[in-house]
mmCIF file of C-alpha atoms and ligand atoms in Angstrom:
data_model
loop_
_atom_site.group_PDB
_atom_site.id
_atom_site.type_symbol
_atom_site.label_atom_id
_atom_site.label_comp_id
_atom_site.label_asym_id
_atom_site.label_seq_id
_atom_site.Cartn_x
_atom_site.Cartn_y
_atom_site.Cartn_z
ATOM 1 C CA MET A 19 98.031 56.297 4.574
ATOM 2 C CA SER A 20 94.315 56.968 5.162
ATOM 3 C CA ASP A 21 93.135 60.336 6.574
ATOM 4 C CA THR A 22 92.088 58.588 9.826
ATOM 5 C CA ASP A 23 95.596 57.052 10.212
ATOM 6 C CA ARG A 24 97.245 60.392 9.577
ATOM 7 C CA PHE A 25 95.048 62.108 12.202
ATOM 8 C CA LEU A 26 95.710 59.398 14.741
ATOM 9 C CA ARG A 27 99.429 59.600 14.201
ATOM 10 C CA GLU A 28 99.428 63.377 14.611
ATOM 11 C CA GLN A 29 97.214 63.153 17.682
ATOM 12 C CA GLU A 30 99.604 60.535 19.179
ATOM 13 C CA ARG A 31 102.576 62.800 18.460
ATOM 14 C CA LEU A 32 100.912 65.783 20.213
ATOM 15 C CA THR A 33 99.769 63.696 23.126
ATOM 16 C CA LYS A 34 103.341 62.411 23.647
ATOM 17 C CA ARG A 35 104.580 65.999 23.628
ATOM 18 C CA ILE A 36 101.953 66.934 26.206
ATOM 19 C CA GLU A 37 103.150 64.060 28.431
ATOM 20 C CA GLN A 38 106.701 65.505 28.132
ATOM 21 C CA VAL A 39 105.374 68.932 29.074
ATOM 22 C CA LEU A 40 103.624 67.475 32.103
ATOM 23 C CA GLN A 41 106.873 65.723 33.139
ATOM 24 C CA ARG A 42 108.603 69.065 32.981
ATOM 25 C CA PHE A 43 106.199 70.688 35.516
ATOM 26 C CA LEU A 44 105.594 67.813 37.943
ATOM 27 C CA PRO A 45 105.932 68.646 41.572
ATOM 28 C CA PRO A 46 109.299 67.288 42.873
ATOM 29 C CA GLU A 47 109.186 64.287 45.169
ATOM 30 C CA GLU A 48 112.265 65.363 47.013
ATOM 31 C CA GLY A 49 113.713 68.355 48.950
ATOM 32 C CA ILE A 50 110.327 69.531 50.172
ATOM 33 C CA ALA A 51 110.789 69.415 53.931
ATOM 34 C CA ASP A 52 114.480 69.208 54.886
ATOM 35 C CA THR A 53 113.777 70.886 58.214
ATOM 36 C CA MET A 54 111.220 68.458 59.513
ATOM 37 C CA PRO A 55 112.005 66.918 62.960
ATOM 38 C CA SER A 56 111.972 63.283 62.098
ATOM 39 C CA GLU A 57 112.347 60.927 59.172
ATOM 40 C CA GLU A 58 108.694 59.873 59.422
ATOM 41 C CA ASP A 59 107.520 63.557 59.253
ATOM 42 C CA ILE A 60 109.664 64.272 56.272
ATOM 43 C CA ARG A 61 107.901 61.550 54.314
ATOM 44 C CA MET A 62 104.476 63.214 54.616
ATOM 45 C CA PRO A 63 104.721 66.094 52.138
ATOM 46 C CA LEU A 64 106.629 63.795 49.839
ATOM 47 C CA ILE A 65 103.701 61.385 49.825
ATOM 48 C CA VAL A 66 101.334 64.187 48.866
ATOM 49 C CA ALA A 67 103.669 65.029 45.944
ATOM 50 C CA GLU A 68 103.755 61.336 45.035
ATOM 51 C CA ALA A 69 99.923 61.122 45.105
ATOM 52 C CA MET A 70 99.697 64.223 42.846
ATOM 53 C CA ASN A 71 102.053 62.636 40.375
ATOM 54 C CA TYR A 72 100.398 59.243 40.634
ATOM 55 C CA SER A 73 97.078 60.683 39.481
ATOM 56 C CA LEU A 74 98.471 63.166 36.985
ATOM 57 C CA MET A 75 100.592 60.638 35.181
ATOM 58 C CA SER A 76 98.093 57.733 35.196
ATOM 59 C CA GLY A 77 97.134 57.810 31.529
ATOM 60 C CA GLY A 78 94.321 60.253 30.826
ATOM 61 C CA LYS A 79 93.393 61.141 27.233
ATOM 62 C CA ARG A 80 94.850 64.693 27.674
ATOM 63 C CA ILE A 81 91.933 66.091 25.591
ATOM 64 C CA ARG A 82 91.875 69.497 27.222
ATOM 65 C CA PRO A 83 95.589 70.363 26.587
ATOM 66 C CA LEU A 84 95.200 68.901 23.090
ATOM 67 C CA PHE A 85 92.358 71.324 22.363
ATOM 68 C CA MET A 86 94.408 74.184 23.852
ATOM 69 C CA GLN A 87 97.374 73.338 21.601
ATOM 70 C CA LEU A 88 95.187 72.995 18.548
ATOM 71 C CA SER A 89 93.404 76.301 19.207
ATOM 72 C CA PHE A 90 96.820 77.956 19.664
ATOM 73 C CA ASP A 91 97.942 76.481 16.300
ATOM 74 C CA LEU A 92 94.703 77.522 14.628
ATOM 75 C CA PHE A 93 95.398 81.119 15.435
ATOM 76 C CA GLY A 94 99.094 80.914 14.348
ATOM 77 C CA GLY A 95 100.547 80.958 17.883
ATOM 78 C CA ARG A 96 104.298 80.936 17.985
ATOM 79 C CA ASN A 97 105.421 81.413 21.617
ATOM 80 C CA GLU A 98 105.315 77.698 22.683
ATOM 81 C CA GLU A 99 107.191 78.553 25.863
ATOM 82 C CA MET A 100 104.212 80.660 27.027
ATOM 83 C CA LEU A 101 101.728 77.988 25.978
ATOM 84 C CA GLN A 102 103.356 74.981 27.613
ATOM 85 C CA PRO A 103 102.816 75.996 31.280
ATOM 86 C CA PHE A 104 99.112 76.441 30.404
ATOM 87 C CA LEU A 105 98.932 72.984 28.792
ATOM 88 C CA ALA A 106 100.176 71.488 32.075
ATOM 89 C CA ALA A 107 97.925 73.775 34.201
ATOM 90 C CA ILE A 108 94.650 72.781 32.579
ATOM 91 C CA GLU A 109 95.480 69.021 32.936
ATOM 92 C CA MET A 110 96.454 69.584 36.603
ATOM 93 C CA ILE A 111 93.069 71.272 37.241
ATOM 94 C CA HIS A 112 91.208 68.519 35.437
ATOM 95 C CA THR A 113 93.104 65.801 37.439
ATOM 96 C CA TYR A 114 92.439 67.517 40.725
ATOM 97 C CA SER A 115 88.725 67.556 39.865
ATOM 98 C CA LEU A 116 88.792 63.790 39.137
ATOM 99 C CA ILE A 117 90.556 63.009 42.478
ATOM 100 C CA HIS A 118 88.015 65.010 44.417
ATOM 101 C CA ASP A 119 85.061 63.693 42.318
ATOM 102 C CA ASP A 120 86.021 60.093 43.278
ATOM 103 C CA LEU A 121 86.093 60.831 47.018
ATOM 104 C CA PRO A 122 83.419 59.079 49.151
ATOM 105 C CA ALA A 123 81.751 62.433 49.915
ATOM 106 C CA MET A 124 81.232 63.064 46.190
ATOM 107 C CA ASP A 125 80.852 60.403 43.480
ATOM 108 C CA ASN A 126 82.471 57.692 45.615
ATOM 109 C CA ASP A 127 84.353 55.652 42.952
ATOM 110 C CA THR A 128 87.366 53.412 43.443
ATOM 111 C CA MET A 129 88.605 53.230 39.823
ATOM 112 C CA ARG A 130 89.864 56.070 37.600
ATOM 113 C CA ARG A 131 91.764 55.817 34.271
ATOM 114 C CA GLY A 132 91.694 52.037 34.731
ATOM 115 C CA LYS A 133 93.635 52.180 38.012
ATOM 116 C CA LYS A 134 92.829 52.462 41.708
ATOM 117 C CA THR A 135 91.761 56.097 42.303
ATOM 118 C CA CYS A 136 93.905 58.356 44.478
ATOM 119 C CA HIS A 137 92.134 57.922 47.836
ATOM 120 C CA VAL A 138 92.208 54.096 47.531
ATOM 121 C CA VAL A 139 95.955 54.199 47.195
ATOM 122 C CA TYR A 140 96.831 57.114 49.546
ATOM 123 C CA GLY A 141 93.768 57.464 51.849
ATOM 124 C CA GLU A 142 91.158 60.180 51.851
ATOM 125 C CA ALA A 143 93.068 62.914 53.653
ATOM 126 C CA PHE A 144 96.062 62.608 51.311
ATOM 127 C CA ALA A 145 93.794 62.492 48.222
ATOM 128 C CA ILE A 146 92.200 65.749 49.360
ATOM 129 C CA LEU A 147 95.626 67.331 49.817
ATOM 130 C CA ALA A 148 96.767 65.900 46.452
ATOM 131 C CA GLY A 149 93.778 67.585 44.751
ATOM 132 C CA ASP A 150 94.495 70.861 46.610
ATOM 133 C CA GLY A 151 98.166 70.575 45.722
ATOM 134 C CA LEU A 152 97.385 70.064 42.025
ATOM 135 C CA LEU A 153 95.000 72.994 41.883
ATOM 136 C CA ASN A 154 97.534 75.337 43.413
ATOM 137 C CA ARG A 155 100.358 73.799 41.306
ATOM 138 C CA ALA A 156 98.287 74.604 38.240
ATOM 139 C CA TYR A 157 98.464 78.335 38.971
ATOM 140 C CA GLU A 158 102.091 78.255 40.057
ATOM 141 C CA THR A 159 102.822 76.502 36.694
ATOM 142 C CA ALA A 160 100.673 78.850 34.549
ATOM 143 C CA LEU A 161 102.463 81.870 36.079
ATOM 144 C CA LEU A 162 105.791 80.455 34.865
ATOM 145 C CA ALA A 163 104.699 81.611 31.444
ATOM 146 C CA SER A 164 105.741 85.092 32.636
ATOM 147 C CA GLU A 165 109.321 83.941 32.082
ATOM 148 C CA ALA A 166 108.539 83.627 28.356
ATOM 149 C CA CYS A 167 106.905 87.111 27.998
ATOM 150 C CA HIS A 168 108.937 89.244 25.686
ATOM 151 C CA ASP A 169 106.783 92.418 25.521
ATOM 152 C CA PRO A 170 103.812 94.151 27.173
ATOM 153 C CA ASN A 171 101.407 92.352 24.810
ATOM 154 C CA ASP A 172 102.653 88.987 26.111
ATOM 155 C CA PHE A 173 101.960 90.112 29.718
ATOM 156 C CA VAL A 174 98.406 91.212 28.774
ATOM 157 C CA ARG A 175 97.780 87.819 27.164
ATOM 158 C CA LEU A 176 99.100 86.061 30.226
ATOM 159 C CA VAL A 177 96.788 87.935 32.541
ATOM 160 C CA LEU A 178 93.734 87.398 30.216
ATOM 161 C CA ALA A 179 94.458 83.702 29.964
ATOM 162 C CA LEU A 180 94.809 83.396 33.744
ATOM 163 C CA ARG A 181 91.544 85.179 34.195
ATOM 164 C CA VAL A 182 89.786 82.756 31.912
ATOM 165 C CA LEU A 183 91.443 79.670 33.431
ATOM 166 C CA SER A 184 90.690 80.635 37.042
ATOM 167 C CA THR A 185 87.094 81.682 36.324
ATOM 168 C CA LYS A 186 86.191 78.610 34.300
ATOM 169 C CA ALA A 187 87.659 76.288 36.982
ATOM 170 C CA GLY A 188 85.871 78.109 39.809
ATOM 171 C CA ILE A 189 82.461 78.750 41.315
ATOM 172 C CA ARG A 190 81.255 80.361 38.023
ATOM 173 C CA GLY A 191 82.494 77.297 36.194
ATOM 174 C CA MET A 192 83.497 73.707 37.036
ATOM 175 C CA VAL A 193 83.066 73.943 40.831
ATOM 176 C CA GLY A 194 79.603 75.596 40.420
ATOM 177 C CA GLY A 195 78.509 72.824 38.077
ATOM 178 C CA GLN A 196 79.790 70.126 40.399
ATOM 179 C CA ALA A 197 77.964 71.744 43.295
ATOM 180 C CA LEU A 198 74.574 71.611 41.485
ATOM 181 C CA ASP A 199 75.282 68.077 40.286
ATOM 182 C CA VAL A 200 75.928 66.874 43.852
ATOM 183 C CA ALA A 201 72.938 68.817 45.268
ATOM 184 C CA SER A 202 70.492 67.562 42.636
ATOM 185 C CA GLU A 203 71.348 63.862 43.117
ATOM 186 C CA GLY A 204 68.236 61.757 43.976
ATOM 187 C CA LYS A 205 66.039 64.889 44.271
ATOM 188 C CA LEU A 206 62.814 65.797 42.546
ATOM 189 C CA ILE A 207 63.844 68.825 40.434
ATOM 190 C CA ALA A 208 61.218 71.230 39.187
ATOM 191 C CA ASP A 209 63.066 72.323 36.023
ATOM 192 C CA ARG A 210 65.096 69.300 35.030
ATOM 193 C CA GLU A 211 66.117 70.676 31.617
ATOM 194 C CA GLU A 212 67.403 73.950 32.957
ATOM 195 C CA THR A 213 69.295 72.226 35.787
ATOM 196 C CA LEU A 214 70.851 69.709 33.450
ATOM 197 C CA TYR A 215 71.963 72.489 31.112
ATOM 198 C CA PHE A 216 73.656 74.353 33.982
ATOM 199 C CA ILE A 217 75.394 71.157 35.174
ATOM 200 C CA GLN A 218 76.736 70.246 31.661
ATOM 201 C CA GLU A 219 77.748 73.815 30.818
ATOM 202 C CA ASN A 220 79.662 74.362 34.069
ATOM 203 C CA LYS A 221 80.866 70.993 35.335
ATOM 204 C CA THR A 222 82.133 69.752 32.006
ATOM 205 C CA ALA A 223 82.035 72.386 29.262
ATOM 206 C CA ALA A 224 83.734 75.216 31.315
ATOM 207 C CA LEU A 225 87.170 73.490 31.060
ATOM 208 C CA PHE A 226 86.776 72.906 27.322
ATOM 209 C CA GLU A 227 85.953 76.611 26.942
ATOM 210 C CA ALA A 228 89.037 77.460 28.994
ATOM 211 C CA SER A 229 91.213 75.226 26.833
ATOM 212 C CA LEU A 230 90.064 76.751 23.495
ATOM 213 C CA MET A 231 90.022 80.340 24.841
ATOM 214 C CA CYS A 232 93.437 80.185 26.461
ATOM 215 C CA GLY A 233 94.967 78.676 23.325
ATOM 216 C CA ALA A 234 93.472 81.522 21.223
ATOM 217 C CA ILE A 235 94.421 84.251 23.699
ATOM 218 C CA LEU A 236 98.019 83.070 24.005
ATOM 219 C CA ALA A 237 98.249 82.965 20.175
ATOM 220 C CA GLY A 238 97.222 86.614 20.090
ATOM 221 C CA ALA A 239 93.686 86.140 18.713
ATOM 222 C CA GLY A 240 91.212 89.059 18.957
ATOM 223 C CA VAL A 241 88.208 89.379 21.247
ATOM 224 C CA GLU A 242 85.653 88.164 18.668
ATOM 225 C CA ALA A 243 87.677 85.018 17.902
ATOM 226 C CA VAL A 244 88.063 84.312 21.689
ATOM 227 C CA ASP A 245 84.325 84.656 22.197
ATOM 228 C CA MET A 246 83.724 82.254 19.321
ATOM 229 C CA MET A 247 86.138 79.757 20.921
ATOM 230 C CA GLU A 248 84.050 80.015 24.116
ATOM 231 C CA ARG A 249 80.950 79.134 22.183
ATOM 232 C CA ILE A 250 82.686 76.244 20.466
ATOM 233 C CA GLY A 251 84.073 75.007 23.822
ATOM 234 C CA SER A 252 80.592 75.093 25.242
ATOM 235 C CA ARG A 253 79.232 72.898 22.475
ATOM 236 C CA ILE A 254 82.115 70.507 22.440
ATOM 237 C CA GLY A 255 82.056 70.227 26.224
ATOM 238 C CA ARG A 256 78.300 69.609 26.366
ATOM 239 C CA ALA A 257 78.626 66.974 23.669
ATOM 240 C CA PHE A 258 81.472 65.400 25.597
ATOM 241 C CA GLN A 259 79.237 65.140 28.698
ATOM 242 C CA ILE A 260 76.361 63.663 26.640
ATOM 243 C CA ARG A 261 78.724 60.987 25.311
ATOM 244 C CA ASP A 262 79.765 60.358 28.938
ATOM 245 C CA ASP A 263 76.134 59.936 29.922
ATOM 246 C CA ILE A 264 75.535 57.525 27.041
ATOM 247 C CA LEU A 265 78.676 55.511 27.928
ATOM 248 C CA ASP A 266 77.608 55.264 31.554
ATOM 249 C CA VAL A 267 74.610 53.198 30.233
ATOM 250 C CA THR A 268 76.169 51.323 27.320
ATOM 251 C CA GLY A 269 79.864 51.115 28.287
ATOM 252 C CA GLU A 270 81.894 48.396 30.010
ATOM 253 C CA GLY A 271 84.095 49.063 33.083
ATOM 254 C CA LYS A 272 87.186 47.628 31.430
ATOM 255 C CA THR A 273 87.037 49.971 28.432
ATOM 256 C CA LEU A 274 85.743 52.931 30.430
ATOM 257 C CA GLY A 275 88.408 52.734 33.126
ATOM 258 C CA LYS A 276 85.782 53.587 35.702
ATOM 259 C CA THR A 277 82.492 52.080 37.128
ATOM 260 C CA PRO A 278 79.606 52.173 34.669
ATOM 261 C CA GLY A 279 75.857 52.284 35.606
ATOM 262 C CA LYS A 280 76.377 54.711 38.477
ATOM 263 C CA ASP A 281 74.235 57.519 37.089
ATOM 264 C CA ALA A 282 71.052 55.476 37.246
ATOM 265 C CA ARG A 283 71.960 53.861 40.616
ATOM 266 C CA GLU A 284 72.557 57.358 42.105
ATOM 267 C CA GLN A 285 69.511 58.929 40.325
ATOM 268 C CA LYS A 286 71.668 61.502 38.596
ATOM 269 C CA LEU A 287 70.287 64.062 36.208
ATOM 270 C CA THR A 288 71.829 63.143 32.879
ATOM 271 C CA HIS A 289 70.993 63.679 29.225
ATOM 272 C CA VAL A 290 69.775 60.082 29.061
ATOM 273 C CA SER A 291 67.595 60.269 32.164
ATOM 274 C CA VAL A 292 66.048 63.604 31.122
ATOM 275 C CA TYR A 293 65.582 63.050 27.329
ATOM 276 C CA GLY A 294 66.096 59.308 26.722
ATOM 277 C CA MET A 295 68.804 57.500 24.690
ATOM 278 C CA ALA A 296 67.566 58.391 21.220
ATOM 279 C CA ARG A 297 67.394 62.134 21.851
ATOM 280 C CA ALA A 298 70.813 62.015 23.613
ATOM 281 C CA ARG A 299 72.381 60.499 20.489
ATOM 282 C CA GLU A 300 70.692 63.150 18.280
ATOM 283 C CA ASP A 301 71.767 66.069 20.497
ATOM 284 C CA LEU A 302 75.350 64.730 20.604
ATOM 285 C CA LEU A 303 75.516 64.716 16.784
ATOM 286 C CA ARG A 304 73.868 68.071 16.449
ATOM 287 C CA LEU A 305 76.320 69.774 18.961
ATOM 288 C CA THR A 306 79.197 68.128 17.251
ATOM 289 C CA GLU A 307 78.236 69.354 13.791
ATOM 290 C CA GLU A 308 77.430 72.853 15.111
ATOM 291 C CA SER A 309 80.919 73.010 16.688
ATOM 292 C CA ILE A 310 82.505 71.990 13.419
ATOM 293 C CA ALA A 311 80.521 74.665 11.523
ATOM 294 C CA ASP A 312 81.765 77.320 14.013
ATOM 295 C CA LEU A 313 85.304 75.962 13.799
ATOM 296 C CA SER A 314 85.243 76.427 10.040
ATOM 297 C CA ALA A 315 83.953 80.032 10.574
ATOM 298 C CA VAL A 316 87.176 80.752 12.469
ATOM 299 C CA GLY A 317 89.388 79.211 9.760
ATOM 300 C CA ALA A 318 89.614 75.547 10.546
ATOM 301 C CA ARG A 319 89.603 73.191 7.554
ATOM 302 C CA GLU A 320 87.759 69.860 7.293
ATOM 303 C CA ASP A 321 91.167 68.083 7.337
ATOM 304 C CA ASP A 322 92.532 69.858 10.462
ATOM 305 C CA LEU A 323 93.050 67.730 13.524
ATOM 306 C CA ILE A 324 90.883 69.997 15.624
ATOM 307 C CA VAL A 325 87.868 69.081 13.432
ATOM 308 C CA HIS A 326 88.819 65.379 13.425
ATOM 309 C CA LEU A 327 89.213 65.390 17.245
ATOM 310 C CA THR A 328 85.727 67.005 17.654
ATOM 311 C CA ARG A 329 84.216 64.254 15.520
ATOM 312 C CA GLN A 330 86.170 61.521 17.280
ATOM 313 C CA LEU A 331 84.899 62.562 20.705
ATOM 314 C CA ALA A 332 81.339 61.928 19.612
ATOM 315 C CA GLU A 333 82.243 58.280 19.049
ATOM 316 C CA ARG A 334 84.695 57.754 21.861
ATOM 317 C CA MET A 335 84.494 54.602 23.916
ATOM 318 C CA ASN A 336 86.224 55.857 27.093
HETATM 319 C C1 GRG B 414 85.357 67.986 42.163
HETATM 320 C C2 GRG B 414 85.343 70.507 41.625
HETATM 321 C C3 GRG B 414 85.118 69.107 41.196
HETATM 322 C C4 GRG B 414 84.704 68.920 39.947
HETATM 323 C C5 GRG B 414 84.435 67.632 39.355
HETATM 324 C C6 GRG B 414 85.418 66.736 36.245
HETATM 325 C C7 GRG B 414 84.375 66.606 37.278
HETATM 326 C C8 GRG B 414 83.956 67.782 38.043
HETATM 327 C C9 GRG B 414 83.884 65.420 37.689
HETATM 328 C C10 GRG B 414 84.334 64.207 37.076
HETATM 329 C C11 GRG B 414 83.259 63.370 36.772
HETATM 330 C C12 GRG B 414 82.754 63.544 35.417
HETATM 331 C C13 GRG B 414 82.262 62.341 34.730
HETATM 332 C C14 GRG B 414 82.739 64.751 34.917
HETATM 333 C C15 GRG B 414 82.379 65.104 33.579
HETATM 334 C C16 GRG B 414 83.576 65.466 32.904
HETATM 335 C C17 GRG B 414 84.271 64.264 32.450
HETATM 336 C C18 GRG B 414 83.600 63.388 31.479
HETATM 337 C C19 GRG B 414 85.478 63.940 32.930
HETATM 338 C C20 GRG B 414 86.276 62.879 32.470
HETATM 339 O O1 GRG B 414 87.147 63.452 31.460
HETATM 340 P P1 GRG B 414 88.050 62.627 30.536
HETATM 341 O O2 GRG B 414 87.180 61.537 29.863
HETATM 342 O O3 GRG B 414 89.066 61.863 31.538
HETATM 343 O O4 GRG B 414 88.766 63.570 29.632
HETATM 344 P P2 GRG B 414 90.543 61.407 31.278
HETATM 345 O O5 GRG B 414 90.763 60.357 32.350
HETATM 346 O O6 GRG B 414 90.747 60.876 29.899
HETATM 347 O O7 GRG B 414 91.397 62.642 31.509
#
């Protein structure tokens, strides 16, 4: 078996396990509102749960939980019961952001992960609620890791990981980046490079940082190693966004699972619009190789899946 086949098989195995973890923490689609006055009313909260599950289980690549798992493994993590709620939580946060990003008030898209996006199937109000529900469910789920804490050190790790997850998903992370992205659309920006960097770092890279940092924290890694994982997450996440910007120009809707060509139509600030295609490709490769050099500094080997995955993302087609 070639190295590439071996990596793909291992990645497939881990992704299947992540799907099972997600199944374990899905919101129930029954028993939510037994006290509602009428049959029709009772259906409403259930439809929100259905919408949450529709988007969550609609076939994403599960890259963020994969990185969290691989970071946990890299630092010799053993308490999988503490990790698993966090694997589900990061994917729930990511999925909520996709649902809200597709809304007419934001990026206004009808396709996601090759399917009709949430608001097309369930309507805008219910898609907003499904996103809210997933964000909240993420923290409900992450806190379930407390049931697997065996000693005070475990509780400290849980609190640190929660701090990282909530900060990186919030106004000083993904939400902040999305706000600047939306605000800069179609505008003449004085410092395009600085603005672009802020958007990439926060809208996209913050969740990669959270994945790698939470994996390391829950495995018991020290402060320096966690800081290094933040730096690596920043580079991998920015590279991920640059690849996204390139694919928006070169990709096809069928492979992408979403509508291509929107960045130019909506005059978005992207790596391609600011630096051009050739420089975008160069920066993508540079950030990828820098991430791999830093990964090897924290003990990853060339034939570890975390290194392979980092390389694979630079060439991804969706
Ligand atoms: C609405 C608060 C809020 C944030 C939205 C994630 C995001 C921020 C917007 C989605 C649009 C976008 C292109 C963001 C950049 C990050 C990105 C490339 C997301 C897509 O992630 P993948 O490719 O998706 O991992 P799958 O479907 O595979 O999970």
